[in-house]
PDB file of C-alpha atoms in Angstrom:
ATOM      1  CA  UNK A  15     -25.139  12.119  -0.655  1.00 43.00           C
ATOM      2  CA  UNK A  16     -26.977  15.217  -0.639  1.00 46.00           C
ATOM      3  CA  UNK A  17     -30.820  15.404  -0.368  1.00 48.00           C
ATOM      4  CA  UNK A  18     -32.824  18.478  -1.153  1.00 45.00           C
ATOM      5  CA  UNK A  19     -36.216  18.600   1.004  1.00 49.00           C
ATOM      6  CA  UNK A  20     -38.932  21.196   0.444  1.00 47.00           C
ATOM      7  CA  UNK A  21     -39.030  23.429   3.317  1.00 52.00           C
ATOM      8  CA  UNK A  22     -41.306  26.324   2.131  1.00 47.00           C
ATOM      9  CA  UNK A  23     -42.103  27.458  -1.572  1.00 34.00           C
ATOM     10  CA  UNK A  24     -38.673  28.197  -3.176  1.00 37.00           C
ATOM     11  CA  UNK A  25     -36.576  26.899  -0.444  1.00 62.00           C
ATOM     12  CA  UNK A  26     -34.206  23.830  -0.277  1.00 77.00           C
ATOM     13  CA  UNK A  27     -32.618  22.127   2.599  1.00 79.00           C
ATOM     14  CA  UNK A  28     -29.337  20.746   1.888  1.00 79.00           C
ATOM     15  CA  UNK A  29     -29.621  17.510   4.302  1.00 79.00           C
ATOM     16  CA  UNK A  30     -26.330  16.285   6.092  1.00 81.00           C
ATOM     17  CA  UNK A  31     -27.922  13.801   8.667  1.00 80.00           C
ATOM     18  CA  UNK A  32     -31.497  12.509   9.367  1.00 79.00           C
ATOM     19  CA  UNK A  33     -32.606  10.471  12.328  1.00 80.00           C
ATOM     20  CA  UNK A  34     -36.110   8.707  12.381  1.00 80.00           C
ATOM     21  CA  UNK A  35     -37.798   7.999  15.570  1.00 76.00           C
ATOM     22  CA  UNK A  36     -40.749   5.795  16.730  1.00 70.00           C
ATOM     23  CA  UNK A  37     -42.577   8.244  19.464  1.00 69.00           C
ATOM     24  CA  UNK A  38     -45.836   8.080  20.850  1.00 70.00           C
ATOM     25  CA  UNK A  39     -46.669  11.558  19.394  1.00 67.00           C
ATOM     26  CA  UNK A  40     -47.200  10.704  15.796  1.00 69.00           C
ATOM     27  CA  UNK A  41     -46.820  14.462  15.121  1.00 73.00           C
ATOM     28  CA  UNK A  42     -43.251  14.026  13.901  1.00 77.00           C
ATOM     29  CA  UNK A  43     -41.212  11.176  12.320  1.00 80.00           C
ATOM     30  CA  UNK A  44     -37.464  12.256  12.916  1.00 83.00           C
ATOM     31  CA  UNK A  45     -34.932  14.853  12.929  1.00 85.00           C
ATOM     32  CA  UNK A  46     -33.196  16.536   9.911  1.00 84.00           C
ATOM     33  CA  UNK A  47     -30.033  18.356  10.153  1.00 87.00           C
ATOM     34  CA  UNK A  48     -29.163  20.470   7.373  1.00 86.00           C
ATOM     35  CA  UNK A  49     -25.376  21.402   6.200  1.00 86.00           C
ATOM     36  CA  UNK A  50     -25.893  24.964   7.557  1.00 88.00           C
ATOM     37  CA  UNK A  51     -26.275  23.502  10.892  1.00 89.00           C
ATOM     38  CA  UNK A  52     -30.111  24.069  11.271  1.00 90.00           C
ATOM     39  CA  UNK A  53     -32.208  21.521  12.952  1.00 89.00           C
ATOM     40  CA  UNK A  54     -35.782  20.492  11.798  1.00 88.00           C
ATOM     41  CA  UNK A  55     -38.389  17.861  12.760  1.00 85.00           C
ATOM     42  CA  UNK A  56     -40.202  16.000   9.860  1.00 83.00           C
ATOM     43  CA  UNK A  57     -43.906  16.496  10.632  1.00 81.00           C
ATOM     44  CA  UNK A  58     -47.214  15.096   9.294  1.00 76.00           C
ATOM     45  CA  UNK A  59     -50.129  17.374   9.161  1.00 71.00           C
ATOM     46  CA  UNK A  60     -52.375  14.579   8.302  1.00 72.00           C
ATOM     47  CA  UNK A  61     -51.964  14.771   4.357  1.00 72.00           C
ATOM     48  CA  UNK A  62     -48.643  16.083   3.807  1.00 75.00           C
ATOM     49  CA  UNK A  63     -45.046  15.769   5.165  1.00 76.00           C
ATOM     50  CA  UNK A  64     -43.346  19.060   5.976  1.00 81.00           C
ATOM     51  CA  UNK A  65     -40.261  20.252   7.705  1.00 84.00           C
ATOM     52  CA  UNK A  66     -40.474  22.552  10.888  1.00 86.00           C
ATOM     53  CA  UNK A  67     -37.166  24.315  11.746  1.00 89.00           C
ATOM     54  CA  UNK A  68     -36.302  24.447  15.440  1.00 90.00           C
ATOM     55  CA  UNK A  69     -35.611  28.211  16.493  1.00 93.00           C
ATOM     56  CA  UNK A  70     -32.106  27.604  17.699  1.00 93.00           C
ATOM     57  CA  UNK A  71     -28.791  28.874  16.567  1.00 93.00           C
ATOM     58  CA  UNK A  72     -26.862  26.554  14.041  1.00 92.00           C
ATOM     59  CA  UNK A  73     -25.143  23.910  15.558  1.00 91.00           C
ATOM     60  CA  UNK A  74     -21.843  21.998  14.338  1.00 90.00           C
ATOM     61  CA  UNK A  75     -22.642  18.270  13.754  1.00 85.00           C
ATOM     62  CA  UNK A  76     -18.826  17.409  14.257  1.00 84.00           C
ATOM     63  CA  UNK A  77     -18.146  19.124  17.730  1.00 85.00           C
ATOM     64  CA  UNK A  78     -21.764  19.908  19.327  1.00 89.00           C
ATOM     65  CA  UNK A  79     -24.193  17.476  21.242  1.00 89.00           C
ATOM     66  CA  UNK A  80     -27.558  18.150  21.213  1.00 90.00           C
ATOM     67  CA  UNK A  81     -30.182  17.130  23.852  1.00 90.00           C
ATOM     68  CA  UNK A  82     -33.780  17.443  23.320  1.00 89.00           C
ATOM     69  CA  UNK A  83     -36.524  16.916  25.993  1.00 89.00           C
ATOM     70  CA  UNK A  84     -40.187  17.662  25.474  1.00 83.00           C
ATOM     71  CA  UNK A  85     -43.622  17.810  26.801  1.00 82.00           C
ATOM     72  CA  UNK A  86     -47.138  18.879  25.688  1.00 82.00           C
ATOM     73  CA  UNK A  87     -46.247  22.558  26.372  1.00 88.00           C
ATOM     74  CA  UNK A  88     -42.827  23.161  25.420  1.00 90.00           C
ATOM     75  CA  UNK A  89     -39.260  21.697  24.329  1.00 90.00           C
ATOM     76  CA  UNK A  90     -36.191  22.209  26.029  1.00 93.00           C
ATOM     77  CA  UNK A  91     -33.111  21.898  23.807  1.00 94.00           C
ATOM     78  CA  UNK A  92     -29.579  21.940  25.166  1.00 94.00           C
ATOM     79  CA  UNK A  93     -26.684  22.224  22.807  1.00 94.00           C
ATOM     80  CA  UNK A  94     -23.199  21.787  24.225  1.00 91.00           C
ATOM     81  CA  UNK A  95     -20.429  23.075  22.344  1.00 89.00           C
ATOM     82  CA  UNK A  96     -16.800  23.258  23.325  1.00 83.00           C
ATOM     83  CA  UNK A  97     -17.066  26.657  24.665  1.00 86.00           C
ATOM     84  CA  UNK A  98     -20.700  27.068  26.061  1.00 90.00           C
ATOM     85  CA  UNK A  99     -23.736  25.161  27.102  1.00 92.00           C
ATOM     86  CA  UNK A 100     -26.907  26.734  25.291  1.00 95.00           C
ATOM     87  CA  UNK A 101     -30.456  25.938  26.663  1.00 95.00           C
ATOM     88  CA  UNK A 102     -33.368  26.785  24.500  1.00 96.00           C
ATOM     89  CA  UNK A 103     -37.064  26.860  25.575  1.00 94.00           C
ATOM     90  CA  UNK A 104     -39.415  26.290  22.469  1.00 94.00           C
ATOM     91  CA  UNK A 105     -43.165  26.386  22.321  1.00 91.00           C
ATOM     92  CA  UNK A 106     -44.375  22.777  21.554  1.00 87.00           C
ATOM     93  CA  UNK A 107     -46.825  23.863  18.727  1.00 85.00           C
ATOM     94  CA  UNK A 108     -44.529  26.292  16.688  1.00 88.00           C
ATOM     95  CA  UNK A 109     -41.162  25.443  17.827  1.00 89.00           C
ATOM     96  CA  UNK A 110     -40.507  29.059  18.089  1.00 93.00           C
ATOM     97  CA  UNK A 111     -38.027  30.416  21.031  1.00 94.00           C
ATOM     98  CA  UNK A 112     -39.848  31.166  24.326  1.00 94.00           C
ATOM     99  CA  UNK A 113     -36.463  31.844  26.168  1.00 94.00           C
ATOM    100  CA  UNK A 114     -32.705  30.838  26.058  1.00 94.00           C
ATOM    101  CA  UNK A 115     -29.769  30.808  28.585  1.00 94.00           C
ATOM    102  CA  UNK A 116     -26.084  30.464  28.204  1.00 93.00           C
ATOM    103  CA  UNK A 117     -23.757  28.854  30.387  1.00 91.00           C
ATOM    104  CA  UNK A 118     -20.212  29.666  29.405  1.00 89.00           C
ATOM    105  CA  UNK A 119     -17.795  26.728  29.374  1.00 80.00           C
ATOM    106  CA  UNK A 120     -14.185  27.032  29.501  1.00 75.00           C
ATOM    107  CA  UNK A 121     -11.865  24.064  28.924  1.00 70.00           C
ATOM    108  CA  UNK A 122     -10.733  22.742  32.283  1.00 71.00           C
ATOM    109  CA  UNK A 123      -7.982  21.017  33.340  1.00 76.00           C
ATOM    110  CA  UNK A 124      -9.318  17.778  32.384  1.00 72.00           C
ATOM    111  CA  UNK A 125      -9.630  18.649  28.705  1.00 69.00           C
ATOM    112  CA  UNK A 126      -5.940  19.701  28.778  1.00 74.00           C
ATOM    113  CA  UNK A 127      -4.545  16.662  30.400  1.00 77.00           C
ATOM    114  CA  UNK A 128      -6.747  13.871  29.045  1.00 74.00           C
ATOM    115  CA  UNK A 129      -5.375  14.236  25.415  1.00 74.00           C
ATOM    116  CA  UNK A 130      -1.727  13.583  27.191  1.00 78.00           C
ATOM    117  CA  UNK A 131      -2.904  10.579  29.595  1.00 79.00           C
ATOM    118  CA  UNK A 132      -5.780   8.820  27.640  1.00 77.00           C
ATOM    119  CA  UNK A 133      -4.997   8.767  23.824  1.00 77.00           C
ATOM    120  CA  UNK A 134      -8.051   6.270  23.424  1.00 77.00           C
ATOM    121  CA  UNK A 135     -11.073   5.653  25.273  1.00 76.00           C
ATOM    122  CA  UNK A 136     -13.913   2.989  25.027  1.00 79.00           C
ATOM    123  CA  UNK A 137     -17.536   3.616  25.025  1.00 81.00           C
ATOM    124  CA  UNK A 138     -20.667   1.229  23.960  1.00 82.00           C
ATOM    125  CA  UNK A 139     -22.228   3.761  21.728  1.00 77.00           C
ATOM    126  CA  UNK A 140     -21.423   6.035  18.716  1.00 75.00           C
ATOM    127  CA  UNK A 141     -23.105   9.372  17.618  1.00 70.00           C
ATOM    128  CA  UNK A 142     -23.399   8.048  13.986  1.00 74.00           C
ATOM    129  CA  UNK A 143     -25.318   4.834  14.752  1.00 76.00           C
ATOM    130  CA  UNK A 144     -27.611   3.637  17.263  1.00 75.00           C
ATOM    131  CA  UNK A 145     -26.055   0.112  17.520  1.00 79.00           C
ATOM    132  CA  UNK A 146     -24.705  -0.643  21.087  1.00 82.00           C
ATOM    133  CA  UNK A 147     -21.154  -2.373  20.916  1.00 84.00           C
ATOM    134  CA  UNK A 148     -17.723  -1.312  22.150  1.00 86.00           C
ATOM    135  CA  UNK A 149     -16.036   1.561  20.142  1.00 83.00           C
ATOM    136  CA  UNK A 150     -12.809   2.985  20.473  1.00 81.00           C
ATOM    137  CA  UNK A 151     -12.452   6.965  20.070  1.00 76.00           C
ATOM    138  CA  UNK A 152      -8.886   8.254  19.257  1.00 75.00           C
ATOM    139  CA  UNK A 153      -8.067  11.550  20.850  1.00 73.00           C
ATOM    140  CA  UNK A 154      -4.731  12.321  19.903  1.00 72.00           C
ATOM    141  CA  UNK A 155      -0.948  11.564  19.279  1.00 81.00           C
ATOM    142  CA  UNK A 156       0.080  13.168  22.509  1.00 82.00           C
ATOM    143  CA  UNK A 157      -0.944  10.300  24.794  1.00 83.00           C
ATOM    144  CA  UNK A 158       0.958   7.704  22.729  1.00 85.00           C
ATOM    145  CA  UNK A 159       4.060   9.905  22.927  1.00 87.00           C
ATOM    146  CA  UNK A 160       3.840   9.966  26.787  1.00 88.00           C
ATOM    147  CA  UNK A 161       2.956   6.089  26.925  1.00 89.00           C
ATOM    148  CA  UNK A 162       6.071   5.458  24.808  1.00 91.00           C
ATOM    149  CA  UNK A 163       8.358   7.565  26.980  1.00 92.00           C
ATOM    150  CA  UNK A 164       6.846   5.855  30.356  1.00 91.00           C
ATOM    151  CA  UNK A 165       7.100   2.515  28.630  1.00 91.00           C
ATOM    152  CA  UNK A 166      10.834   3.206  27.763  1.00 93.00           C
ATOM    153  CA  UNK A 167      11.653   4.421  31.332  1.00 91.00           C
ATOM    154  CA  UNK A 168       9.877   1.212  32.764  1.00 88.00           C
ATOM    155  CA  UNK A 169      11.883  -1.198  30.768  1.00 89.00           C
ATOM    156  CA  UNK A 170      15.174   0.634  31.711  1.00 90.00           C
ATOM    157  CA  UNK A 171      14.554   1.200  35.346  1.00 87.00           C
ATOM    158  CA  UNK A 172      12.038  -2.011  36.391  1.00 82.00           C
ATOM    159  CA  UNK A 173      13.956  -5.203  36.890  1.00 81.00           C
ATOM    160  CA  UNK A 174      12.960  -8.588  35.532  1.00 83.00           C
ATOM    161  CA  UNK A 175      13.738 -10.863  32.587  1.00 88.00           C
ATOM    162  CA  UNK A 176      13.991  -9.553  29.345  1.00 89.00           C
ATOM    163  CA  UNK A 177      10.723 -11.050  28.187  1.00 90.00           C
ATOM    164  CA  UNK A 178       8.970  -9.539  31.205  1.00 89.00           C
ATOM    165  CA  UNK A 179      10.454  -6.108  30.599  1.00 89.00           C
ATOM    166  CA  UNK A 180       9.321  -6.470  26.908  1.00 90.00           C
ATOM    167  CA  UNK A 181       5.784  -7.325  28.140  1.00 91.00           C
ATOM    168  CA  UNK A 182       5.789  -4.554  30.732  1.00 89.00           C
ATOM    169  CA  UNK A 183       6.850  -1.892  28.016  1.00 91.00           C
ATOM    170  CA  UNK A 184       4.151  -3.172  25.357  1.00 91.00           C
ATOM    171  CA  UNK A 185       1.522  -3.271  28.200  1.00 90.00           C
ATOM    172  CA  UNK A 186       2.402   0.288  29.370  1.00 90.00           C
ATOM    173  CA  UNK A 187       2.647   1.902  25.961  1.00 89.00           C
ATOM    174  CA  UNK A 188      -0.975   0.472  25.401  1.00 85.00           C
ATOM    175  CA  UNK A 189      -2.526   1.236  28.810  1.00 85.00           C
ATOM    176  CA  UNK A 190      -0.344   4.431  29.839  1.00 85.00           C
ATOM    177  CA  UNK A 191      -0.426   5.708  33.329  1.00 85.00           C
ATOM    178  CA  UNK A 192      -3.137   3.478  34.470  1.00 84.00           C
ATOM    179  CA  UNK A 193      -1.152   0.433  33.513  1.00 86.00           C
ATOM    180  CA  UNK A 194       1.939   1.520  35.093  1.00 88.00           C
ATOM    181  CA  UNK A 195       0.061   1.902  38.340  1.00 88.00           C
ATOM    182  CA  UNK A 196      -1.358  -1.570  38.181  1.00 88.00           C
ATOM    183  CA  UNK A 197       2.049  -2.876  37.555  1.00 87.00           C
ATOM    184  CA  UNK A 198       3.375  -0.960  40.585  1.00 86.00           C
ATOM    185  CA  UNK A 199       0.830  -2.112  42.994  1.00 88.00           C
ATOM    186  CA  UNK A 200       0.203  -5.793  41.841  1.00 81.00           C
ATOM    187  CA  UNK A 201       2.589  -8.327  43.162  1.00 70.00           C
ATOM    188  CA  UNK A 202       5.584  -9.336  41.186  1.00 65.00           C
ATOM    189  CA  UNK A 203       5.018 -12.799  39.528  1.00 51.00           C
ATOM    190  CA  UNK A 204       8.425 -13.877  40.666  1.00 49.00           C
ATOM    191  CA  UNK A 205       7.615 -13.479  44.376  1.00 45.00           C
ATOM    192  CA  UNK A 206       4.597 -16.001  43.883  1.00 45.00           C
TER     193      UNK A 206
END
């Protein structure tokens, strides 16, 4: 659903996401993200609601992470992208940029290896909702391919009954390298 909100006379905002907040400072009521990647606050000046644009570069709602911290003098907005961390200092009254700093971020070994070793991970929150519950996040098919190969090799080379081999293969396919390590260091059930 596309909602157009009046920003200034003659301008429209194509809203893509809205987040309402309950804060002690009743100046603003929430954040509004436009389809162009602009970030606004919805402000009440006593008689009317209006939008005020934060003076930051456009963000990608699918890839970037935004962290806002503010006090009575200024706001600090951190935008973490896949390639950099941009930190903006904004004046608390006008939300105009006072300064900025960029820290380049090169994808490290973890970014390259994690898609091969951990195809799914579990968190207790999701960016689209404020509910706390377990969420599975799917990273890619590469990890399942590696898990399948490890599971196949485990079924072939680790001794045990056929039922145990099938269980171990399925367990390693689902858990990957962490499951293989657990099977190797835990005592065998037949030795009990």
